[in-house]
Amino acid sequence: ETGVTQTPRHLVMGMTNKKSLKCEQHLGHNAMYWYKQSAKKPLELMFVYNFKEQTENNSVPSRFSPECPNSSHLFLHLHTLQPEDSALYLCASSQERRVDYEQYFGPGTRLTVT
Amino acid sequence: AQSVAQPEDQVNVAEGNPLTVKCTYSVSGNPYLFWYVQYPNRGLQFLLKYITGDNLVKGSYGFEAEFNKSQTSFHLKKPSALVSDSALYFCAVSGPSGSARQLTFGSGTQLTVLP
């Protein structure tokens, strides 16, 4: 349960605010992911980092900006968000960026944009 | 393009009865298949996966899933349901290489086990 942690767990922000989500993994993994989970919709992969290098950006708007300073930490910087960006943001990690490796998820940050 | 279908938004089962959560997929080549579970206010937890080998895969908490290539299915099963199994279950699929390297998730099935 404590393998992947995310802070804050809940965040309410206005459309003009700037905030950051933080993720930390204690599993010694080399790949980290950001997902967006909206109600009744499949998980949407946003960004992938492998050995600190961004390997995938799934056409995510520039108001979302990821940062991966090392293999254990991942940030998602938020600015000028829209109400439709309200969702649960999940961080995950895996041993490597390989699709046959299972991913370990954090508890998520519930984001509300007002 | 790869896809996953979980045809039931909601499954209800009585405690002690067997449970099945359905999943069908579409992918080019041999699939990698996963089941994850999400409890309220928690992230997803890995249950089991099929990569290759035996079609019957056993996972955590007594769950198992059967890979059926001809029916392109990977249904999740448990012989005897517990109230604590109530949660949101996600099936996911990926192809082995190329553009299908991403994991595609289904929209989830809410399982409720009634006491």
Coordinates of N, CA and C in Angstrom, one line a residue:
Chain A
E1 N 0.8 -1.2 0.0 CA 0.0 0.0 0.0 C 0.8 1.3 0.0
T2 N 2.0 1.3 0.6 CA 2.8 2.5 0.7 C 3.9 2.5 -0.4
G3 N 3.8 1.6 -1.4 CA 4.8 1.5 -2.5 C 4.8 2.8 -3.3
V4 N 3.6 3.3 -3.6 CA 3.5 4.6 -4.4 C 2.6 5.5 -3.6
T5 N 3.2 6.7 -3.3 CA 2.4 7.7 -2.6 C 2.2 8.9 -3.4
Q6 N 1.1 9.6 -3.2 CA 0.7 10.8 -3.9 C 0.2 11.9 -3.0
T7 N 0.7 13.1 -3.2 CA 0.2 14.2 -2.4 C -0.1 15.4 -3.3
P8 N -1.1 16.2 -3.0 CA -2.1 16.0 -2.0 C -3.1 14.9 -2.4
R9 N -3.9 14.5 -1.5 CA -4.9 13.5 -1.9 C -6.2 14.2 -2.5
H10 N -6.4 15.4 -2.1 CA -7.5 16.2 -2.6 C -7.0 17.6 -2.9
L11 N -7.5 18.2 -4.0 CA -7.0 19.5 -4.4 C -8.2 20.2 -5.1
V12 N -8.5 21.4 -4.6 CA -9.5 22.3 -5.2 C -8.7 23.5 -5.7
M13 N -8.9 23.8 -7.0 CA -8.2 25.0 -7.5 C -9.0 25.8 -8.5
G14 N -8.8 27.0 -8.5 CA -9.5 27.9 -9.5 C -8.8 27.8 -10.8
M15 N -9.5 28.3 -11.8 CA -9.0 28.2 -13.2 C -7.7 29.0 -13.4
T16 N -7.4 29.9 -12.6 CA -6.2 30.7 -12.8 C -5.0 30.3 -11.9
N17 N -5.3 29.3 -11.0 CA -4.2 28.9 -10.1 C -3.1 28.1 -10.8
K18 N -2.0 28.0 -10.1 CA -1.0 27.0 -10.4 C -0.7 26.1 -9.2
K19 N -0.7 24.8 -9.5 CA -0.5 23.9 -8.4 C 0.3 22.7 -9.0
S20 N 0.8 21.9 -8.1 CA 1.6 20.7 -8.5 C 1.1 19.5 -7.8
L21 N 1.1 18.4 -8.5 CA 0.8 17.1 -7.8 C 2.2 16.3 -7.7
K22 N 2.3 15.6 -6.6 CA 3.6 14.9 -6.4 C 3.3 13.4 -6.3
C23 N 4.2 12.6 -6.8 CA 4.2 11.2 -6.7 C 5.6 10.7 -6.3
E24 N 5.6 9.7 -5.5 CA 6.9 9.1 -5.1 C 6.7 7.6 -5.0
Q25 N 7.7 6.9 -5.6 CA 7.6 5.4 -5.5 C 8.8 4.9 -4.7
H26 N 8.5 3.9 -3.9 CA 9.6 3.3 -3.0 C 9.9 1.9 -3.4
L27 N 9.7 1.6 -4.7 CA 9.8 0.2 -5.2 C 11.0 -0.1 -6.0
G28 N 11.8 0.9 -6.2 CA 13.0 0.8 -7.0 C 12.7 0.6 -8.5
H29 N 11.6 1.1 -8.9 CA 11.2 1.0 -10.4 C 11.8 2.1 -11.2
N30 N 11.8 1.9 -12.5 CA 12.5 2.8 -13.4 C 11.5 3.5 -14.3
A31 N 10.3 3.1 -14.4 CA 9.3 3.7 -15.2 C 8.1 4.3 -14.3
M32 N 7.7 5.5 -14.7 CA 6.6 6.1 -14.0 C 5.6 6.7 -14.9
Y33 N 4.3 6.8 -14.5 CA 3.2 7.1 -15.4 C 2.3 8.1 -14.7
W34 N 1.6 8.9 -15.5 CA 0.5 9.7 -15.0 C -0.8 9.3 -15.8
Y35 N -1.8 9.0 -15.1 CA -3.1 8.6 -15.7 C -4.2 9.6 -15.2
K36 N -5.2 9.8 -16.0 CA -6.4 10.6 -15.6 C -7.6 9.6 -15.6
Q37 N -8.3 9.6 -14.5 CA -9.4 8.7 -14.3 C -10.7 9.6 -14.1
S38 N -11.6 9.5 -15.1 CA -12.9 10.3 -15.0 C -14.0 9.2 -14.8
A39 N -15.0 9.7 -14.2 CA -16.1 8.7 -13.9 C -16.7 8.1 -15.2
K40 N -16.9 6.8 -15.1 CA -17.5 6.0 -16.2 C -16.6 6.0 -17.5
K41 N -15.4 6.3 -17.4 CA -14.5 6.3 -18.6 C -13.3 5.5 -18.3
P42 N -12.7 4.9 -19.3 CA -11.5 4.1 -19.1 C -10.3 5.1 -18.7
L43 N -9.4 4.5 -18.0 CA -8.2 5.3 -17.6 C -7.5 5.8 -18.9
E44 N -7.1 7.1 -18.8 CA -6.4 7.7 -19.9 C -4.9 7.9 -19.5
L45 N -4.0 7.3 -20.3 CA -2.6 7.5 -20.1 C -2.2 8.9 -20.5
M46 N -1.5 9.6 -19.7 CA -1.1 11.0 -20.0 C 0.3 11.1 -20.4
F47 N 1.2 10.6 -19.5 CA 2.6 10.7 -19.7 C 3.3 9.5 -19.2
V48 N 4.5 9.2 -19.8 CA 5.3 8.0 -19.4 C 6.7 8.5 -19.3
Y49 N 7.4 8.1 -18.2 CA 8.8 8.4 -18.1 C 9.5 7.1 -17.8
N50 N 10.6 6.9 -18.5 CA 11.4 5.7 -18.4 C 12.9 6.1 -18.1
F51 N 13.4 5.7 -17.0 CA 14.8 6.1 -16.6 C 14.9 7.7 -16.7
K52 N 13.9 8.4 -16.2 CA 13.8 9.8 -16.1 C 13.6 10.5 -17.4
E53 N 13.5 9.8 -18.5 CA 13.3 10.4 -19.8 C 11.8 10.3 -20.2
Q54 N 11.2 11.4 -20.6 CA 9.8 11.3 -21.1 C 9.8 10.5 -22.4
T55 N 9.0 9.4 -22.4 CA 8.9 8.6 -23.6 C 7.6 8.7 -24.3
E56 N 6.6 9.2 -23.6 CA 5.3 9.3 -24.2 C 4.5 10.5 -23.7
N57 N 3.8 11.1 -24.6 CA 2.9 12.2 -24.2 C 1.7 12.0 -25.1
N58 N 0.6 11.6 -24.5 CA -0.6 11.3 -25.3 C -1.4 12.5 -25.6
S59 N -0.8 13.4 -26.3 CA -1.6 14.6 -26.8 C -2.3 15.3 -25.6
V60 N -1.5 15.4 -24.6 CA -2.1 16.1 -23.4 C -1.9 17.6 -23.5
P61 N -2.9 18.4 -23.2 CA -2.8 19.9 -23.3 C -1.6 20.4 -22.5
S62 N -1.1 21.5 -23.0 CA 0.1 22.1 -22.4 C -0.1 22.6 -21.0
R63 N -1.4 22.8 -20.6 CA -1.7 23.2 -19.2 C -1.3 22.2 -18.2
F64 N -1.0 21.0 -18.7 CA -0.4 19.9 -17.8 C 1.1 19.8 -18.2
S65 N 1.9 19.9 -17.2 CA 3.4 19.8 -17.5 C 4.0 18.8 -16.5
P66 N 4.6 17.7 -17.0 CA 5.2 16.8 -16.1 C 6.6 17.1 -15.8
E67 N 7.1 16.5 -14.7 CA 8.5 16.7 -14.4 C 9.0 15.4 -13.7
C68 N 10.1 14.9 -14.0 CA 10.6 13.7 -13.4 C 12.1 13.9 -13.1
P69 N 12.4 14.4 -11.9 CA 13.8 14.7 -11.5 C 14.7 13.5 -11.3
N70 N 14.0 12.4 -10.9 CA 14.8 11.1 -10.7 C 13.8 10.0 -10.8
S71 N 14.3 8.8 -10.8 CA 13.4 7.6 -11.0 C 12.4 7.4 -9.9
S72 N 12.5 8.1 -8.8 CA 11.6 7.9 -7.7 C 10.5 8.9 -7.6
H73 N 10.7 10.0 -8.2 CA 9.8 11.1 -8.1 C 9.2 11.6 -9.4
L74 N 7.9 11.9 -9.4 CA 7.2 12.4 -10.6 C 6.3 13.5 -10.1
F75 N 6.3 14.6 -10.9 CA 5.4 15.7 -10.6 C 4.5 16.0 -11.8
L76 N 3.3 16.6 -11.5 CA 2.5 17.1 -12.6 C 2.1 18.5 -12.2
H77 N 2.6 19.4 -13.0 CA 2.4 20.9 -12.7 C 1.2 21.3 -13.5
L78 N 0.3 22.0 -12.8 CA -1.0 22.4 -13.4 C -1.1 23.9 -13.4
H79 N -1.6 24.4 -14.5 CA -1.9 25.9 -14.6 C -3.0 26.1 -15.6
T80 N -3.8 27.1 -15.3 CA -4.9 27.5 -16.1 C -5.8 26.4 -16.5
L81 N -6.2 25.5 -15.6 CA -7.0 24.4 -15.9 C -8.4 24.8 -16.2
Q82 N -9.1 23.8 -16.8 CA -10.5 24.0 -17.1 C -11.4 23.0 -16.2
P83 N -12.7 23.4 -16.0 CA -13.5 22.5 -15.2 C -13.5 21.0 -15.7
E84 N -13.4 20.8 -17.0 CA -13.4 19.4 -17.4 C -12.1 18.6 -17.1
D85 N -11.2 19.3 -16.5 CA -10.0 18.7 -16.0 C -10.2 18.1 -14.6
S86 N -11.3 18.3 -14.0 CA -11.6 17.7 -12.7 C -11.7 16.2 -12.9
A87 N -10.9 15.5 -12.1 CA -10.8 14.0 -12.2 C -9.9 13.5 -11.1
L88 N -9.7 12.2 -11.1 CA -8.8 11.6 -10.2 C -7.5 11.3 -11.0
Y89 N -6.4 11.9 -10.5 CA -5.1 11.7 -11.2 C -4.3 10.7 -10.5
L90 N -4.0 9.6 -11.3 CA -3.2 8.5 -10.7 C -1.8 8.4 -11.2
C91 N -0.9 8.2 -10.3 CA 0.5 7.9 -10.6 C 0.7 6.4 -10.5
A92 N 1.5 5.9 -11.4 CA 1.9 4.5 -11.3 C 3.4 4.3 -11.6
S93 N 3.9 3.2 -11.3 CA 5.3 2.8 -11.6 C 5.4 1.4 -12.0
S94 N 6.4 1.0 -12.7 CA 6.7 -0.4 -13.1 C 8.2 -0.5 -13.1
Q95 N 8.6 -1.8 -13.1 CA 10.0 -2.1 -13.1 C 10.7 -1.4 -14.2
E96 N 10.2 -1.6 -15.4 CA 10.6 -0.9 -16.6 C 9.4 -0.5 -17.5
R97 N 9.7 0.3 -18.6 CA 8.6 0.6 -19.5 C 8.5 -0.6 -20.4
R98 N 7.8 -1.6 -19.9 CA 7.5 -2.8 -20.7 C 6.0 -3.2 -20.4
V99 N 5.3 -3.5 -21.4 CA 3.9 -3.7 -21.3 C 3.6 -5.0 -20.6
D100 N 4.6 -5.9 -20.5 CA 4.3 -7.2 -19.8 C 4.6 -7.1 -18.3
Y101 N 5.0 -5.9 -17.9 CA 5.2 -5.7 -16.5 C 4.0 -5.0 -15.8
E102 N 3.5 -5.5 -14.7 CA 2.4 -4.9 -14.1 C 2.8 -3.5 -13.5
Q103 N 1.8 -2.7 -13.4 CA 2.0 -1.4 -12.8 C 1.5 -1.3 -11.4
Y104 N 2.1 -0.5 -10.6 CA 1.7 -0.3 -9.2 C 1.2 1.2 -9.1
F105 N 0.0 1.3 -8.6 CA -0.6 2.6 -8.6 C -0.6 3.3 -7.2
G106 N -0.5 4.6 -7.2 CA -0.8 5.3 -6.0 C -2.3 5.5 -5.7
P107 N -2.6 6.1 -4.6 CA -4.0 6.3 -4.3 C -4.7 7.4 -5.1
G108 N -4.0 8.2 -5.7 CA -4.6 9.3 -6.6 C -4.7 10.6 -5.9
T109 N -4.8 11.7 -6.7 CA -5.2 13.0 -6.2 C -6.5 13.3 -6.8
R110 N -7.5 13.6 -6.0 CA -8.8 14.0 -6.5 C -8.8 15.5 -6.7
L111 N -8.8 15.9 -8.0 CA -8.7 17.3 -8.4 C -10.1 17.9 -8.8
T112 N -10.4 19.0 -8.2 CA -11.6 19.7 -8.6 C -11.2 21.1 -9.0
V113 N -11.6 21.5 -10.3 CA -11.3 22.8 -10.8 C -12.6 23.6 -10.8
T114 N -12.6 24.7 -10.1 CA -13.8 25.5 -10.0 C -13.7 26.8 -10.8
Chain B
A1 N -6.2 -0.7 -34.0 CA -6.2 -0.1 -32.6 C -6.6 -1.2 -31.7
Q2 N -6.1 -1.2 -30.5 CA -6.5 -2.2 -29.5 C -7.6 -1.7 -28.7
S3 N -8.4 -2.5 -28.1 CA -9.6 -2.1 -27.3 C -9.9 -3.2 -26.3
V4 N -10.7 -2.8 -25.3 CA -11.1 -3.7 -24.3 C -12.6 -3.4 -24.0
A5 N -13.4 -4.4 -23.8 CA -14.8 -4.2 -23.5 C -15.1 -5.0 -22.2
Q6 N -15.7 -4.3 -21.3 CA -16.3 -4.9 -20.1 C -17.8 -4.6 -20.2
P7 N -18.5 -5.6 -20.7 CA -19.9 -5.4 -21.1 C -20.9 -5.1 -19.9
E8 N -20.5 -5.4 -18.7 CA -21.4 -5.1 -17.6 C -20.8 -4.0 -16.7
D9 N -21.6 -2.9 -16.5 CA -21.2 -1.9 -15.6 C -21.2 -2.3 -14.2
Q10 N -22.2 -3.2 -13.9 CA -22.5 -3.6 -12.5 C -22.7 -5.1 -12.5
V11 N -22.1 -5.8 -11.5 CA -22.4 -7.2 -11.3 C -22.7 -7.3 -9.8
N12 N -23.8 -8.0 -9.5 CA -24.2 -8.3 -8.1 C -24.2 -9.8 -7.9
V13 N -23.6 -10.2 -6.8 CA -23.6 -11.6 -6.5 C -23.7 -11.8 -5.0
A14 N -24.3 -12.9 -4.6 CA -24.5 -13.2 -3.2 C -23.2 -13.8 -2.6
E15 N -22.9 -13.4 -1.4 CA -21.7 -13.9 -0.7 C -21.7 -15.5 -0.7
G16 N -20.6 -16.1 -1.0 CA -20.4 -17.5 -1.1 C -20.7 -18.1 -2.5
N17 N -21.3 -17.3 -3.3 CA -21.6 -17.8 -4.7 C -20.4 -17.5 -5.6
P18 N -20.2 -18.2 -6.7 CA -19.2 -17.9 -7.6 C -19.4 -16.6 -8.3
L19 N -18.3 -15.9 -8.7 CA -18.5 -14.7 -9.4 C -17.7 -14.7 -10.7
T20 N -18.2 -14.0 -11.7 CA -17.5 -13.8 -13.0 C -17.7 -12.3 -13.4
V21 N -16.5 -11.8 -13.8 CA -16.5 -10.4 -14.4 C -16.0 -10.6 -15.8
K22 N -16.7 -10.1 -16.8 CA -16.4 -10.4 -18.1 C -15.5 -9.4 -18.8
C23 N -14.7 -9.8 -19.7 CA -13.8 -8.9 -20.4 C -13.5 -9.6 -21.8
T24 N -13.6 -8.8 -22.8 CA -13.2 -9.2 -24.2 C -12.3 -8.1 -24.7
Y25 N -11.5 -8.5 -25.7 CA -10.4 -7.6 -26.1 C -10.3 -7.7 -27.6
S26 N -9.6 -6.7 -28.2 CA -9.2 -6.7 -29.6 C -7.8 -6.1 -29.6
V27 N -6.8 -6.9 -30.2 CA -5.4 -6.4 -30.3 C -4.8 -7.2 -31.5
S28 N -3.8 -6.6 -32.1 CA -3.0 -7.2 -33.1 C -2.0 -8.1 -32.5
G29 N -1.9 -9.3 -32.9 CA -0.9 -10.2 -32.3 C -1.3 -10.8 -31.0
N30 N -0.4 -11.4 -30.3 CA -0.7 -12.0 -29.1 C -0.9 -11.0 -28.0
P31 N -1.9 -11.1 -27.2 CA -2.2 -10.1 -26.2 C -1.5 -10.3 -24.9
Y32 N -1.2 -9.2 -24.2 CA -0.9 -9.2 -22.8 C -2.1 -8.7 -22.1
L33 N -2.6 -9.5 -21.1 CA -3.9 -9.2 -20.4 C -3.7 -9.1 -18.9
F34 N -4.4 -8.1 -18.4 CA -4.3 -7.8 -16.9 C -5.7 -7.6 -16.3
W35 N -5.8 -7.9 -15.0 CA -6.9 -7.5 -14.2 C -6.4 -6.6 -13.0
Y36 N -7.0 -5.5 -12.8 CA -6.7 -4.7 -11.7 C -8.0 -4.5 -10.9
V37 N -7.9 -4.2 -9.6 CA -9.1 -3.9 -8.7 C -8.8 -2.5 -8.1
Q38 N -9.9 -1.8 -7.9 CA -9.8 -0.5 -7.3 C -10.9 -0.4 -6.1
Y39 N -10.4 -0.3 -4.9 CA -11.3 -0.1 -3.8 C -11.5 1.4 -3.6
P40 N -12.6 1.7 -2.9 CA -12.9 3.2 -2.8 C -11.8 4.0 -2.2
N41 N -11.5 5.1 -2.8 CA -10.5 6.1 -2.4 C -9.1 5.5 -2.4
R42 N -8.9 4.5 -3.3 CA -7.6 3.9 -3.4 C -7.2 3.8 -4.9
G43 N -5.9 3.6 -5.2 CA -5.5 3.4 -6.5 C -5.8 2.0 -7.0
L44 N -5.4 1.7 -8.2 CA -5.6 0.4 -8.7 C -4.6 -0.6 -8.2
Q45 N -5.0 -1.8 -7.9 CA -4.1 -2.9 -7.4 C -4.1 -4.0 -8.4
F46 N -2.9 -4.5 -8.8 CA -2.7 -5.6 -9.7 C -3.3 -6.9 -9.1
L47 N -4.1 -7.6 -9.9 CA -4.6 -8.9 -9.5 C -3.9 -10.0 -10.1
L48 N -3.8 -10.0 -11.5 CA -3.2 -11.1 -12.2 C -2.9 -10.6 -13.6
K49 N -2.1 -11.5 -14.3 CA -1.9 -11.2 -15.7 C -1.7 -12.4 -16.5
Y50 N -1.9 -12.3 -17.8 CA -1.6 -13.4 -18.8 C -0.6 -12.8 -19.8
I51 N 0.5 -13.5 -19.9 CA 1.5 -13.1 -20.9 C 1.7 -14.2 -21.9
T52 N 1.9 -15.4 -21.4 CA 2.0 -16.6 -22.3 C 1.9 -17.8 -21.4
G53 N 1.7 -19.0 -22.0 CA 1.7 -20.2 -21.2 C 0.3 -20.7 -20.9
D54 N 0.1 -21.2 -19.7 CA -1.2 -21.8 -19.3 C -2.3 -20.8 -19.4
N55 N -3.4 -21.2 -20.0 CA -4.5 -20.3 -20.2 C -5.2 -19.9 -18.9
L56 N -5.1 -20.7 -17.9 CA -5.7 -20.4 -16.6 C -4.7 -19.7 -15.7
V57 N -5.0 -18.5 -15.3 CA -4.0 -17.7 -14.5 C -4.6 -17.5 -13.1
K58 N -3.8 -17.8 -12.1 CA -4.2 -17.6 -10.7 C -3.6 -16.3 -10.2
G59 N -4.3 -15.5 -9.4 CA -3.8 -14.3 -8.9 C -4.1 -14.1 -7.4
S60 N -4.1 -12.8 -7.0 CA -4.2 -12.5 -5.6 C -5.7 -12.7 -5.1
Y61 N -5.8 -12.9 -3.8 CA -7.1 -13.0 -3.1 C -8.0 -14.1 -3.7
G62 N -7.5 -15.1 -4.3 CA -8.3 -16.3 -4.7 C -8.9 -16.1 -6.1
F63 N -8.5 -15.0 -6.8 CA -9.1 -14.7 -8.1 C -8.3 -15.5 -9.2
E64 N -9.0 -15.8 -10.3 CA -8.3 -16.5 -11.4 C -9.0 -16.0 -12.7
A65 N -8.3 -16.1 -13.8 CA -8.9 -15.7 -15.1 C -8.4 -16.7 -16.1
E66 N -9.3 -16.9 -17.1 CA -9.0 -17.8 -18.2 C -8.9 -17.1 -19.5
F67 N -7.8 -17.2 -20.2 CA -7.5 -16.7 -21.5 C -8.1 -17.6 -22.5
N68 N -9.0 -17.1 -23.3 CA -9.6 -17.8 -24.4 C -9.4 -17.1 -25.7
K69 N -8.4 -17.6 -26.5 CA -8.0 -16.9 -27.7 C -9.1 -16.9 -28.7
S70 N -9.8 -18.0 -28.9 CA -10.9 -18.1 -29.9 C -12.0 -17.1 -29.7
Q71 N -12.3 -16.9 -28.4 CA -13.4 -16.0 -28.0 C -12.8 -14.6 -27.7
T72 N -11.6 -14.4 -27.8 CA -10.9 -13.1 -27.4 C -11.4 -12.6 -26.0
S73 N -11.4 -13.5 -25.1 CA -11.9 -13.2 -23.8 C -10.9 -13.5 -22.7
F74 N -11.1 -12.8 -21.5 CA -10.2 -13.0 -20.4 C -11.1 -12.7 -19.2
H75 N -12.0 -13.6 -18.9 CA -13.0 -13.3 -17.8 C -12.3 -13.6 -16.4
L76 N -12.7 -12.8 -15.5 CA -12.2 -12.9 -14.1 C -13.2 -13.7 -13.3
K77 N -12.7 -14.7 -12.5 CA -13.5 -15.5 -11.7 C -13.0 -15.8 -10.3
K78 N -14.0 -16.1 -9.5 CA -13.6 -16.5 -8.1 C -14.7 -17.5 -7.7
P79 N -14.3 -18.6 -7.1 CA -15.3 -19.7 -6.8 C -16.3 -19.3 -5.7
S80 N -15.9 -18.5 -4.7 CA -16.7 -18.1 -3.6 C -16.5 -16.7 -3.3
A81 N -17.5 -15.8 -3.5 CA -17.3 -14.4 -3.3 C -17.4 -14.0 -1.9
L82 N -16.6 -13.0 -1.5 CA -16.7 -12.4 -0.2 C -17.2 -10.9 -0.3
V83 N -17.8 -10.5 0.8 CA -18.3 -9.1 0.8 C -17.1 -8.1 0.5
S84 N -16.0 -8.5 1.0 CA -14.8 -7.6 0.9 C -14.3 -7.6 -0.6
D85 N -14.8 -8.4 -1.4 CA -14.5 -8.4 -2.9 C -15.2 -7.2 -3.6
S86 N -16.1 -6.6 -2.9 CA -16.9 -5.5 -3.6 C -15.9 -4.4 -3.9
A87 N -15.9 -4.0 -5.2 CA -14.9 -3.0 -5.7 C -15.1 -2.8 -7.2
L88 N -14.3 -2.0 -7.7 CA -14.3 -1.7 -9.2 C -13.2 -2.5 -9.8
Y89 N -13.6 -3.3 -10.9 CA -12.6 -4.1 -11.5 C -12.3 -3.7 -12.9
F90 N -11.0 -3.6 -13.3 CA -10.6 -3.2 -14.6 C -9.8 -4.3 -15.3
C91 N -10.2 -4.5 -16.6 CA -9.5 -5.3 -17.4 C -8.6 -4.4 -18.3
A92 N -7.4 -4.9 -18.7 CA -6.5 -4.1 -19.5 C -5.8 -5.0 -20.5
V93 N -5.5 -4.5 -21.7 CA -4.8 -5.3 -22.7 C -3.7 -4.5 -23.4
S94 N -2.7 -5.2 -23.9 CA -1.7 -4.5 -24.7 C -1.2 -5.6 -25.7
G95 N -0.7 -5.0 -26.8 CA 0.0 -5.9 -27.8 C 1.4 -6.0 -27.4
P96 N 2.2 -6.9 -28.0 CA 3.5 -7.1 -27.5 C 4.5 -6.1 -28.0
S97 N 4.2 -5.4 -29.1 CA 5.3 -4.5 -29.6 C 4.6 -3.4 -30.5
G98 N 5.5 -2.6 -31.0 CA 5.1 -1.5 -31.9 C 4.1 -0.5 -31.4
S99 N 3.2 -0.1 -32.1 CA 2.3 0.9 -31.7 C 1.3 0.4 -30.6
A100 N 1.3 -0.8 -30.4 CA 0.4 -1.4 -29.3 C 1.1 -1.5 -28.0
R101 N 2.1 -0.7 -27.7 CA 2.8 -0.8 -26.5 C 2.1 -0.3 -25.3
Q102 N 1.1 0.5 -25.5 CA 0.3 1.1 -24.4 C -0.6 0.1 -23.9
L103 N -0.9 0.2 -22.6 CA -1.9 -0.6 -21.9 C -3.3 0.2 -22.1
T104 N -4.2 -0.5 -22.6 CA -5.6 0.0 -22.8 C -6.5 -0.6 -21.7
F105 N -7.2 0.2 -21.0 CA -8.1 -0.2 -19.9 C -9.5 -0.2 -20.4
G106 N -10.3 -1.1 -19.8 CA -11.7 -1.1 -20.0 C -12.3 0.0 -19.1
S107 N -13.6 0.2 -19.2 CA -14.3 1.2 -18.4 C -14.6 0.8 -17.0
G108 N -14.4 -0.5 -16.7 CA -14.6 -0.9 -15.3 C -15.9 -1.6 -15.1
T109 N -16.0 -2.5 -14.2 CA -17.2 -3.2 -13.7 C -17.2 -3.1 -12.2
Q110 N -18.3 -2.6 -11.7 CA -18.5 -2.5 -10.3 C -19.1 -3.8 -9.8
L111 N -18.4 -4.5 -8.9 CA -18.8 -5.7 -8.3 C -19.3 -5.4 -6.9
T112 N -20.6 -5.9 -6.7 CA -21.1 -5.8 -5.3 C -21.5 -7.2 -4.9
V113 N -20.9 -7.6 -3.7 CA -21.2 -8.9 -3.1 C -22.1 -8.6 -1.9
L114 N -23.3 -9.2 -2.0 CA -24.3 -9.0 -1.0 C -24.2 -10.0 0.1
P115 N -24.3 -9.6 1.4 CA -24.2 -10.5 2.5 C -25.4 -11.4 2.6

